[in-house]
Amino acid sequence: MTTGKIRWGILGPGSIAKSFAGGVAGSRTGELVALGARNPAKPGLAETFPGARILDGYEALLADPNVDAVYISIPHPGHAEWAIKAAEAGKHVLCEKPLALTAFEADAMMHAARKAGTFLGEAFMYRLHPQTLQLVELIRSGAIGEVRMIKSSFGFAMPGFMPEHRLYANDLAGGGILDVGGYPVSMARLLAGAAIGQPFAEPDKVVGAAHLGQSGVDEWASALLHFPGGIVAEVSCSISLDQDNVLRIFGTKGRIEVPDFWFAGGNRDVGPGRIEVIRSVAAHEVIGLDETRHLYSFEVDAAGEAILAGRQEFAWPGMSWADSLGTLRVLDRWRAAVSLEYEIEKPAKRVTTLSGRPLRTDGKAIAKRAIPGLPKPVSLLALGFEDFRSFSSGSILLDAYFEAGGNLFDTGFVYGAGYTETLLGQWLANRGVREKSVIIAKGAHSPLCYPDVIAKQLAQSLDRLRTDHVDIYFMHRDNPDVPVGEFVDAMDAEAKAGRIRGLFGGSNWTMERMDEAIAYAEKNGRQKPGALSNNFSLAEMLEPIWAGCVTSSTDAWKAWLAARQMPNFAWSSQGRGFFTERAGRDRTDNEELVRVWYSEKNFARRDRAIELARKLGKSPIHVALAYVLAQPFPSVPLIGPRTLDELEDSLKALDIKLTPEDVAWLDEGPERRRA
């Protein structure tokens, strides 16, 4: 743990870096020792950053053993890359706002800091100024009654359109939403939380509008945030329009006004703090805090105190990781509402991993296995990723899964109205790893479950995937009204045409239809259905999660799969949360869990998974996934992590090697007790 004063290094000179240096000089806990600059010979650096060694480049700063913590002040697109590299170098990080371009990037930064055991904080310095805590106390005390509405702006006018300036540069993620929109949004979330006694609150509705200028960035924008309980916030920002920049909080017994709250009514050096409480024309109270310390010294000391205490996040009212993620999710929704995606977020320019490095192709964390009928080995776990809606967000998880050794990707024609296939196709082409990857495609979902649909949808899927074939194809549903031979003929034709170069079969097909399909193929010289994609889990699905779903977790199914050695690509392989704390005999708030999984037999299996997990030092969900992997037939779990932490957690199941006796005990109980 760091002791004594925190030795700060600044990554990237600039006006905000100069202000931070002043804050360090005025702090109790820190000292400035180094500056990393890509142009270390630039005149004036030594004078602007007195006492700091001027180092040649950012890497030199991260390699310096005399630097404990790094302040990142470069333009927004570099925040994630250098914060991750700093964590990997063992450096604590205070990063200028916005913490990242998106909540997905910020989550990856937190993942890196969590693994490294280092501090990571977002430098919304206003949150550490005493004025902010005073505001919260006023709200909590009921000084203006119950809060109903919040209005806040942060807007200014540049001299004119300046394409070379970072605020107008698309490749530097310019515009108001990311540069200053986070101030009113984070403040609104803080105040809405204070009104209900919480550290912050999350809006349940976000409606945004913006003017996108000639460089494609937002020059002025506004948004409405609705919070549970009825609080409404109006926020706005601009880089080409002067606004009054007053925070207004309206309650049932008055209002509060704070000018330029992010500077506490001052400038980058000193923010004295000034709050006006207006209850009527005659009742007008001015609360002056008369602060004289350097404005940035508060965040320097808050970060320093956290680091010295061994904490990885700011203490409240500083921005915790959850708070930073919440603000970025609002900014993500605001940007989505106005269709603002920067060119640097698109595949053409996002050609490396988030950490700025080329994709590694030698991962070993996820082992591979041979499955009859497939020309190349496939990873033990298949990745599903239908929750992502942009290349920049989805590629983070795809990169991490592939670098861990994963090469099996599960898609479907209907997922995200086709966007999952599009995203995977962009990623495979961008990273150049199509030949190293195995694609699962699915089509013919009800109500369009007919033989002639297979070829039509597969053609669209291949176009989206940017490839001429898939490796595994499943009909997404079955239609018992159609003779099974017609479906076999349709899939066989695609295999003969080379558009399916491996296995095909059914997802959510019954045992009887699979038997019938195989018999038809054998009799008529067609390729046999050679794979299944049904639900399979330690917990048996009691009724379909969605219409037309089929589980293969019954004893009869397990015997059939083992006898035929039929590969099953198991969806919902971990019981959709049944083996986590979301479920329990006394927890009935989740309708899906109760309806689909709650039975005494399943709870007994869950109890045994908990017991075994304790012995192994794992979690029950790891045991549940290991159970699927340990079946006496080719069993490939489909996992759907949303974050890097969830992905890494899933991989812990690969450390568990269950014996046939273990599998039987987990499934059947005490009569097969584990030795």
XYZ file of C-alpha atoms in Angstrom:
675
model
C 0.000 0.000 0.000
C 1.198 3.495 -0.805
C 2.402 5.454 2.250
C 3.427 9.050 2.775
C 2.545 11.624 0.139
C 1.149 10.433 -3.165
C 3.675 11.052 -5.936
C 1.628 12.240 -8.882
C 2.499 12.111 -12.547
C 0.455 13.948 -15.156
C -0.216 12.170 -18.429
C -0.532 14.850 -21.083
C 0.026 18.603 -20.615
C -2.748 21.111 -21.240
C -4.834 23.744 -19.528
C -6.721 21.296 -17.309
C -3.421 19.616 -16.410
C -2.075 22.986 -15.319
C -5.084 23.469 -13.036
C -4.600 20.008 -11.574
C -0.940 20.781 -10.903
C -2.100 23.785 -8.913
C -4.415 21.525 -6.954
C -1.566 19.153 -6.138
C 0.551 22.065 -4.954
C -2.275 23.136 -2.647
C -3.051 19.652 -1.370
C -2.193 17.932 1.894
C -1.617 14.480 0.438
C 0.174 14.856 -2.887
C 3.209 16.147 -4.696
C 3.795 16.475 -8.432
C 6.910 14.600 -9.526
C 6.606 13.972 -13.266
C 4.879 14.889 -16.512
C 4.597 12.571 -19.498
C 4.499 14.509 -22.781
C 4.650 13.405 -26.380
C 6.561 16.591 -27.153
C 8.808 16.986 -24.090
C 10.772 19.762 -25.792
C 7.720 22.011 -26.017
C 8.616 25.431 -24.603
C 7.222 26.342 -21.202
C 6.571 22.895 -19.767
C 9.102 23.227 -16.969
C 7.702 26.630 -15.989
C 4.071 25.472 -16.172
C 4.727 22.329 -14.131
C 7.403 23.369 -11.629
C 9.193 20.552 -9.862
C 8.049 17.890 -12.332
C 10.492 15.838 -14.338
C 9.508 16.122 -18.023
C 9.435 12.608 -19.480
C 9.426 11.595 -23.136
C 6.026 10.012 -23.728
C 3.247 8.408 -21.746
C 4.896 4.994 -21.551
C 7.879 6.568 -19.807
C 5.563 8.002 -17.176
C 3.952 4.608 -16.524
C 7.382 2.967 -16.304
C 8.670 5.481 -13.747
C 9.042 3.722 -10.358
C 8.868 7.071 -8.559
C 5.282 7.723 -9.709
C 2.477 6.338 -7.549
C -0.555 7.796 -9.294
C -1.329 9.188 -12.717
C -3.681 11.999 -13.635
C -4.959 11.496 -17.206
C -5.808 14.766 -18.921
C -5.566 13.889 -22.613
C -8.633 14.094 -24.939
C -11.513 11.704 -24.278
C -10.647 8.911 -26.770
C -7.389 8.141 -24.949
C -8.857 7.791 -21.470
C -9.690 4.076 -21.568
C -6.457 3.008 -23.251
C -4.148 4.808 -20.880
C -6.145 4.102 -17.735
C -5.986 0.381 -18.534
C -2.258 0.581 -19.282
C -1.693 2.532 -16.073
C -3.546 -0.075 -13.999
C -1.512 -2.830 -15.651
C 1.601 -0.882 -14.661
C 0.391 -0.767 -11.058
C -0.413 2.951 -11.072
C -3.408 4.543 -9.417
C -5.478 6.651 -11.817
C -7.454 9.858 -11.600
C -8.979 10.390 -15.031
C -10.550 13.547 -16.361
C -14.223 13.438 -17.224
C -15.777 11.808 -19.037
C -14.159 8.708 -17.600
C -14.605 7.078 -21.024
C -16.592 7.462 -24.219
C -19.205 4.963 -23.034
C -20.232 3.042 -19.955
C -18.876 -0.112 -21.635
C -15.412 1.427 -21.888
C -15.595 2.648 -18.291
C -16.541 -0.839 -17.138
C -13.435 -2.213 -18.862
C -11.303 0.385 -17.077
C -12.807 -0.637 -13.747
C -12.171 -4.279 -14.592
C -8.479 -3.501 -15.128
C -8.239 -1.518 -11.882
C -10.083 -4.221 -9.942
C -7.632 -6.863 -11.148
C -4.627 -4.646 -10.425
C -5.881 -3.536 -7.014
C -5.410 0.112 -7.972
C -7.501 3.235 -7.457
C -9.578 4.616 -10.326
C -11.534 7.831 -10.044
C -13.375 10.181 -12.372
C -12.233 13.772 -11.946
C -15.521 15.603 -11.475
C -13.798 17.938 -9.053
C -17.046 19.743 -8.137
C -18.207 16.606 -6.330
C -15.459 16.992 -3.694
C -15.924 20.711 -3.071
C -17.723 21.438 0.256
C -20.461 23.255 -1.674
C -21.739 19.955 -3.065
C -22.132 18.376 0.365
C -23.885 21.532 1.566
C -26.370 21.234 -1.306
C -27.118 17.621 -0.446
C -27.666 18.482 3.208
C -30.107 21.230 2.233
C -32.114 18.804 0.114
C -32.113 16.109 2.791
C -33.184 18.582 5.481
C -36.250 19.585 3.459
C -35.076 23.184 3.065
C -37.263 23.555 -0.041
C -39.734 20.784 0.701
C -39.990 17.828 -1.647
C -37.875 18.121 -4.790
C -39.942 18.125 -7.983
C -37.702 19.475 -10.748
C -34.042 20.154 -11.447
C -32.764 22.426 -14.199
C -29.109 22.743 -15.066
C -26.942 23.815 -17.969
C -23.281 23.985 -18.857
C -22.929 25.859 -22.094
C -20.497 28.276 -23.699
C -19.812 29.669 -27.151
C -16.545 29.107 -28.930
C -15.473 31.990 -31.221
C -16.716 30.053 -34.224
C -16.446 26.693 -35.919
C -12.849 25.561 -35.454
C -12.354 22.160 -37.106
C -8.868 21.797 -35.632
C -10.071 22.325 -32.054
C -10.769 19.225 -29.953
C -14.291 20.462 -29.152
C -15.251 20.284 -32.838
C -13.061 17.340 -33.843
C -15.055 14.174 -34.480
C -11.981 11.964 -34.025
C -11.456 13.507 -30.584
C -15.090 12.879 -29.546
C -15.875 16.570 -29.501
C -19.158 18.253 -28.749
C -20.976 19.222 -25.598
C -22.539 15.988 -24.339
C -19.260 14.278 -23.496
C -17.278 17.400 -22.687
C -19.668 19.179 -20.321
C -22.998 17.312 -20.415
C -21.814 15.025 -17.646
C -21.833 17.908 -15.160
C -25.575 18.610 -15.135
C -26.369 14.902 -15.551
C -24.198 13.781 -12.616
C -25.528 16.613 -10.460
C -29.142 15.787 -11.289
C -28.536 12.135 -10.364
C -26.881 13.211 -7.103
C -29.735 15.525 -6.117
C -32.454 13.092 -7.120
C -30.707 10.544 -4.925
C -30.455 12.997 -2.024
C -34.206 13.561 -2.265
C -34.821 9.876 -1.526
C -31.945 9.341 0.898
C -29.641 7.566 -1.568
C -26.109 8.433 -2.801
C -27.550 8.946 -6.294
C -30.549 7.949 -8.398
C -30.925 6.503 -11.882
C -33.475 7.920 -14.340
C -36.014 5.498 -15.756
C -36.527 7.657 -18.840
C -34.080 9.707 -20.913
C -35.237 11.795 -23.868
C -32.607 13.748 -25.783
C -32.260 16.228 -28.609
C -29.253 17.928 -30.190
C -27.968 19.912 -33.132
C -25.131 18.060 -34.861
C -22.876 20.490 -36.671
C -20.816 20.149 -39.823
C -18.190 17.957 -38.137
C -20.877 15.642 -36.792
C -20.532 16.569 -33.111
C -23.260 18.066 -30.932
C -22.907 21.844 -30.773
C -25.895 22.285 -28.472
C -28.062 19.633 -26.851
C -30.653 19.077 -24.170
C -32.235 16.122 -22.408
C -35.099 15.317 -20.073
C -34.472 12.831 -17.284
C -37.386 11.314 -15.389
C -36.600 9.642 -12.072
C -38.725 7.115 -10.182
C -40.920 9.068 -7.815
C -41.621 11.828 -10.302
C -38.552 14.082 -10.203
C -37.846 15.559 -13.629
C -34.489 17.047 -14.628
C -33.911 19.323 -17.601
C -30.239 19.354 -18.590
C -28.491 21.103 -21.443
C -25.000 21.714 -22.754
C -23.325 23.524 -25.631
C -20.026 24.505 -27.168
C -21.486 27.036 -29.622
C -24.097 28.700 -27.444
C -23.827 30.733 -24.250
C -26.206 29.602 -21.514
C -26.891 31.046 -18.071
C -25.308 28.024 -16.371
C -27.349 28.199 -13.192
C -28.351 25.079 -11.292
C -31.971 25.375 -10.172
C -33.669 22.938 -7.817
C -37.420 23.362 -7.419
C -39.260 22.011 -4.400
C -42.733 22.258 -2.916
C -41.601 25.028 -0.508
C -39.116 26.987 -2.572
C -36.103 26.677 -4.822
C -32.310 26.680 -4.716
C -30.057 28.401 -7.245
C -26.331 27.878 -7.684
C -24.371 29.674 -10.431
C -21.584 27.724 -12.158
C -21.742 24.888 -9.619
C -18.802 23.023 -11.232
C -16.474 25.918 -10.296
C -18.367 26.620 -7.046
C -19.066 30.107 -8.345
C -15.403 30.828 -9.007
C -12.748 29.777 -11.501
C -10.169 27.046 -11.927
C -8.165 28.376 -9.016
C -10.675 29.183 -6.291
C -14.361 28.396 -5.833
C -15.715 30.266 -2.807
C -19.119 28.521 -2.880
C -22.441 30.355 -3.070
C -25.926 28.870 -2.680
C -29.162 30.856 -2.804
C -32.242 29.454 -1.055
C -35.401 31.228 -2.200
C -38.618 30.445 -0.330
C -40.508 33.590 -1.317
C -39.832 37.082 -2.568
C -39.028 38.145 0.969
C -37.319 34.970 2.115
C -34.077 34.912 0.163
C -31.103 33.330 1.948
C -27.544 33.341 0.596
C -25.215 30.689 1.944
C -21.584 31.561 1.338
C -18.910 28.990 2.115
C -15.968 31.382 1.635
C -13.609 28.618 0.549
C -10.089 29.783 -0.314
C -8.320 26.527 -1.079
C -7.365 25.706 -4.650
C -10.429 24.339 -6.424
C -8.644 21.163 -7.544
C -7.031 20.442 -4.190
C -10.244 18.885 -2.883
C -10.222 16.080 -5.477
C -6.451 15.604 -5.120
C -6.861 15.032 -1.393
C -9.966 12.863 -1.787
C -8.075 10.659 -4.247
C -5.009 10.668 -2.009
C -7.001 9.684 1.061
C -8.606 6.813 -0.832
C -5.240 5.567 -2.095
C -3.604 5.827 1.329
C -6.530 3.909 2.837
C -6.238 1.162 0.234
C -9.593 1.943 -1.373
C -10.124 1.650 -5.117
C -12.895 4.248 -5.397
C -13.722 7.721 -4.172
C -15.673 7.990 -0.957
C -19.062 9.679 -1.378
C -19.846 12.372 -2.480
C -16.995 11.708 -4.884
C -17.856 9.662 -7.962
C -17.877 5.972 -7.084
C -17.570 3.451 -9.909
C -21.319 2.815 -9.858
C -21.938 6.561 -9.973
C -19.611 7.060 -12.944
C -21.229 4.147 -14.781
C -24.679 5.583 -14.105
C -23.778 8.986 -15.505
C -22.182 7.445 -18.591
C -25.237 5.267 -19.197
C -27.346 8.430 -19.289
C -24.880 10.039 -21.712
C -24.993 6.854 -23.808
C -28.790 7.081 -23.976
C -28.624 10.796 -24.749
C -26.186 10.176 -27.585
C -28.262 7.283 -28.911
C -31.346 9.490 -28.918
C -29.607 12.001 -31.204
C -27.744 9.362 -33.286
C -24.326 10.613 -32.227
C -21.702 7.954 -32.901
C -18.172 9.183 -33.495
C -16.183 7.927 -36.461
C -13.512 6.661 -34.075
C -16.091 4.302 -32.558
C -16.836 2.626 -35.880
C -15.046 -0.464 -37.260
C -12.977 1.409 -39.844
C -11.023 3.251 -37.147
C -11.348 0.979 -34.118
C -8.797 -1.561 -35.310
C -7.098 -2.394 -32.003
C -8.309 -3.557 -28.635
C -9.445 -0.938 -26.123
C -5.978 -0.959 -24.573
C -4.519 0.106 -27.921
C -2.870 -3.222 -28.695
C -3.436 -5.633 -31.596
C -5.698 -8.590 -30.857
C -3.788 -11.554 -29.407
C -4.554 -14.907 -31.000
C -2.776 -17.321 -28.667
C -5.158 -17.411 -25.693
C -5.255 -20.575 -23.603
C -7.635 -19.776 -20.731
C -10.519 -21.411 -22.623
C -9.451 -24.809 -23.921
C -10.675 -26.234 -27.218
C -12.116 -29.622 -28.129
C -12.803 -31.560 -31.297
C -16.439 -32.230 -32.163
C -17.212 -34.752 -34.917
C -18.439 -33.005 -38.023
C -16.602 -29.745 -37.400
C -13.369 -29.095 -39.324
C -11.632 -27.218 -36.521
C -11.545 -27.478 -32.708
C -14.011 -25.298 -30.842
C -13.735 -23.626 -27.468
C -15.387 -25.249 -24.468
C -17.648 -22.218 -24.042
C -19.613 -20.472 -26.790
C -20.265 -16.737 -26.600
C -23.653 -15.136 -27.093
C -23.730 -11.341 -27.142
C -27.126 -10.088 -28.273
C -27.222 -7.197 -25.763
C -24.714 -4.985 -27.580
C -25.825 -2.293 -30.006
C -22.582 -0.735 -31.231
C -19.235 -1.952 -32.500
C -17.325 -0.009 -29.856
C -19.246 -1.673 -27.018
C -19.488 -5.193 -28.427
C -15.878 -5.418 -29.555
C -14.656 -5.063 -25.954
C -16.259 -8.364 -24.965
C -15.508 -10.088 -28.274
C -11.834 -9.163 -27.974
C -11.593 -10.416 -24.404
C -13.343 -13.715 -25.161
C -11.135 -14.368 -28.196
C -7.946 -13.421 -26.343
C -8.925 -15.920 -23.641
C -9.034 -18.664 -26.281
C -12.698 -18.531 -27.259
C -13.540 -19.035 -30.935
C -17.199 -20.164 -30.941
C -19.784 -17.430 -31.554
C -23.541 -17.893 -31.216
C -25.779 -15.698 -33.370
C -29.346 -15.739 -34.615
C -31.191 -14.163 -37.515
C -33.704 -12.527 -35.156
C -31.261 -11.323 -32.493
C -31.355 -7.552 -32.276
C -33.254 -7.455 -35.573
C -30.065 -8.693 -37.224
C -27.589 -6.457 -35.435
C -25.822 -9.284 -33.577
C -24.860 -10.841 -36.903
C -23.820 -7.452 -38.278
C -21.649 -6.739 -35.250
C -19.946 -10.124 -35.414
C -19.334 -9.716 -39.136
C -17.760 -6.305 -38.586
C -15.572 -7.662 -35.798
C -14.406 -10.750 -37.716
C -13.459 -8.614 -40.721
C -11.897 -5.864 -38.635
C -9.777 -8.253 -36.584
C -9.041 -10.632 -39.472
C -9.931 -13.790 -37.548
C -12.747 -15.366 -39.579
C -10.702 -18.472 -40.380
C -9.862 -18.953 -36.704
C -13.498 -18.637 -35.656
C -16.544 -20.918 -35.643
C -19.923 -19.313 -36.292
C -23.233 -20.686 -35.082
C -26.136 -19.289 -37.114
C -29.833 -19.770 -36.463
C -32.833 -19.075 -38.668
C -36.452 -20.040 -39.343
C -37.789 -18.730 -36.052
C -41.546 -18.912 -35.647
C -43.787 -17.674 -37.145
C -41.503 -17.882 -40.207
C -40.617 -21.518 -39.662
C -40.863 -22.999 -43.150
C -38.378 -24.802 -45.418
C -38.148 -22.019 -48.015
C -37.269 -19.479 -45.313
C -34.013 -21.255 -44.469
C -32.150 -20.312 -47.660
C -33.564 -16.778 -47.765
C -32.614 -15.946 -44.198
C -29.237 -17.676 -44.416
C -28.377 -15.511 -47.428
C -29.124 -12.399 -45.367
C -27.179 -13.776 -42.415
C -24.106 -14.427 -44.561
C -24.300 -10.905 -45.906
C -24.454 -9.485 -42.400
C -21.663 -11.787 -41.215
C -19.453 -10.859 -44.196
C -18.668 -14.488 -44.942
C -19.662 -17.116 -47.484
C -20.448 -19.855 -44.961
C -21.343 -20.660 -41.392
C -19.890 -23.576 -39.467
C -22.988 -24.654 -37.543
C -26.600 -23.987 -38.474
C -29.692 -24.511 -36.365
C -33.316 -24.050 -37.183
C -34.311 -21.734 -34.347
C -37.677 -23.415 -33.863
C -39.580 -26.389 -35.263
C -42.911 -26.435 -37.069
C -44.562 -29.834 -36.530
C -47.131 -29.018 -39.215
C -44.404 -29.370 -41.862
C -43.033 -32.835 -42.716
C -39.593 -33.040 -41.150
C -38.032 -34.284 -44.382
C -38.698 -30.924 -46.033
C -36.599 -29.201 -43.382
C -33.811 -31.771 -43.711
C -33.824 -31.300 -47.497
C -33.569 -27.514 -47.110
C -30.618 -27.692 -44.716
C -28.927 -30.426 -46.735
C -29.145 -28.240 -49.832
C -27.308 -25.443 -48.010
C -24.626 -27.887 -46.891
C -24.164 -29.146 -50.469
C -23.948 -25.523 -51.656
C -21.137 -24.906 -49.161
C -23.038 -22.323 -47.160
C -23.093 -24.667 -44.142
C -19.675 -26.281 -43.706
C -20.111 -28.392 -40.638
C -23.100 -29.412 -38.556
C -26.754 -28.543 -38.832
C -29.709 -29.443 -36.665
C -32.460 -28.028 -34.520
C -32.752 -25.573 -31.681
C -35.762 -26.248 -29.448
C -36.592 -29.498 -31.216
C -38.170 -32.475 -29.523
C -36.491 -35.850 -29.266
C -39.115 -37.390 -31.532
C -38.590 -34.872 -34.327
C -34.820 -35.274 -34.135
C -35.166 -39.054 -34.402
C -37.511 -38.659 -37.335
C -35.193 -36.189 -39.071
C -32.157 -38.445 -38.643
C -34.060 -41.465 -39.939
C -35.243 -39.497 -42.988
C -31.693 -38.373 -43.769
C -30.299 -41.893 -43.456
C -32.995 -43.304 -45.703
C -32.723 -40.620 -48.388
C -28.980 -40.007 -48.533
C -29.029 -36.579 -46.926
C -26.609 -35.136 -44.393
C -27.937 -36.105 -40.988
C -28.844 -33.508 -38.383
C -25.743 -33.680 -36.216
C -26.285 -31.179 -33.420
C -28.905 -29.817 -31.082
C -29.280 -26.503 -29.293
C -31.751 -27.020 -26.482
C -31.807 -25.732 -22.946
C -29.620 -27.845 -20.657
C -28.791 -27.048 -17.054
C -28.373 -28.571 -13.625
C -31.767 -26.992 -12.910
C -34.525 -28.502 -15.016
C -36.749 -26.012 -16.861
C -40.290 -26.589 -15.566
C -42.058 -24.677 -18.316
C -40.760 -22.825 -21.373
C -39.097 -19.485 -20.764
C -40.399 -18.387 -24.146
C -42.967 -19.964 -26.414
C -41.618 -22.946 -28.318
C -38.601 -23.544 -26.078
C -37.491 -27.095 -25.274
C -35.314 -28.343 -22.418
C -33.071 -31.392 -22.631
C -32.394 -31.609 -18.889
C -34.709 -34.559 -18.234
C -33.432 -38.072 -17.578
C -34.858 -39.292 -20.896
C -33.094 -36.549 -22.822
C -29.780 -37.164 -21.073
C -29.955 -40.843 -21.959
C -30.790 -40.005 -25.587
C -27.953 -37.492 -25.911
C -25.464 -39.944 -24.400
C -26.622 -42.846 -26.584
C -26.386 -40.836 -29.795
C -23.354 -38.788 -28.644
C -25.257 -35.824 -29.966
C -23.557 -32.451 -29.393
C -25.835 -30.059 -27.529
C -25.102 -26.342 -27.542
C -26.873 -25.506 -24.305
C -28.601 -22.165 -23.857
C -29.446 -20.846 -20.370
C -26.840 -23.299 -19.144
C -26.598 -21.582 -15.747
C -30.322 -21.402 -15.082
C -30.653 -17.670 -15.793
C -29.702 -16.687 -12.250
C -31.191 -19.642 -10.370
C -27.761 -20.475 -8.911
C -27.112 -16.916 -7.731
C -28.478 -14.911 -4.813
C -31.312 -13.714 -7.056
C -33.067 -17.005 -6.286
C -34.061 -18.682 -3.017
C -36.952 -20.467 -1.407
C -37.957 -17.207 0.273
C -37.335 -14.985 -2.774
C -40.316 -14.729 -5.079
C -39.885 -11.271 -6.573
C -38.572 -12.526 -9.936
C -41.539 -13.917 -11.870
C -39.438 -15.729 -14.462
C -37.273 -17.522 -11.916
C -40.302 -18.642 -9.944
C -42.280 -19.787 -12.971
C -39.486 -21.561 -14.810
C -37.170 -23.005 -12.158
C -38.783 -23.120 -8.706
C -39.311 -26.699 -7.603
C -38.088 -28.584 -4.569
C -36.093 -30.894 -6.821
C -34.269 -27.919 -8.374
C -33.710 -26.312 -4.976
C -32.173 -29.555 -3.742
C -29.781 -29.443 -6.713
C -29.050 -25.816 -5.900
C -28.321 -26.775 -2.277
C -25.829 -29.410 -3.427
C -24.191 -26.921 -5.811
C -23.803 -24.511 -2.894
C -22.307 -27.253 -0.726
C -19.805 -28.301 -3.363
C -18.924 -24.704 -4.210
C -17.994 -24.054 -0.581
C -15.681 -27.070 -0.570
C -14.021 -25.943 -3.805
C -13.787 -22.250 -2.978
C -16.023 -21.386 -5.929
C -19.547 -20.100 -6.447
C -22.631 -22.252 -7.087
C -22.929 -20.813 -10.581
C -19.436 -22.145 -11.365
C -20.497 -25.610 -10.248
C -23.641 -25.360 -12.386
C -21.583 -24.506 -15.470
C -19.037 -27.253 -14.710
C -21.953 -29.714 -14.526
C -22.964 -28.875 -18.098
C -19.382 -29.291 -19.285
C -18.956 -32.676 -17.583
C -21.719 -34.554 -19.392
C -21.035 -37.931 -21.084
C -21.844 -36.419 -24.489
C -20.462 -33.332 -26.265
C -21.992 -30.509 -24.231
C -21.117 -26.906 -25.072
C -22.567 -24.202 -22.809
C -23.599 -20.901 -24.368
C -22.704 -18.008 -22.056
C -23.948 -14.442 -22.349
C -21.764 -12.167 -20.196
C -22.445 -8.446 -20.445
C -19.203 -7.292 -18.830
C -15.585 -8.378 -18.597
C -16.087 -9.254 -14.928
C -18.946 -11.590 -15.858
C -16.850 -13.191 -18.591
C -13.897 -13.721 -16.290
C -16.169 -15.101 -13.601
C -17.616 -17.673 -16.024
C -14.118 -18.912 -16.808
C -13.657 -19.966 -13.176
C -15.922 -22.933 -13.924
C -13.192 -24.317 -16.175
C -11.058 -24.970 -13.072
C -13.615 -27.501 -11.797
C -13.232 -31.081 -13.011
C -16.270 -33.112 -12.021
C -16.214 -36.893 -12.044
C -19.200 -38.950 -13.230
C -19.969 -39.547 -9.555
C -19.956 -35.801 -8.889
C -22.332 -35.229 -11.779
C -24.706 -37.940 -10.556
C -24.604 -36.601 -6.977
C -25.377 -33.044 -8.066
C -28.265 -34.313 -10.141
C -29.730 -37.072 -7.971
C -28.783 -36.353 -4.378
C -27.563 -38.106 -1.233
C -27.717 -41.620 -2.628
C -24.870 -40.626 -4.944
C -22.955 -38.645 -2.334
C -19.622 -37.196 -3.372
C -16.727 -38.999 -1.742
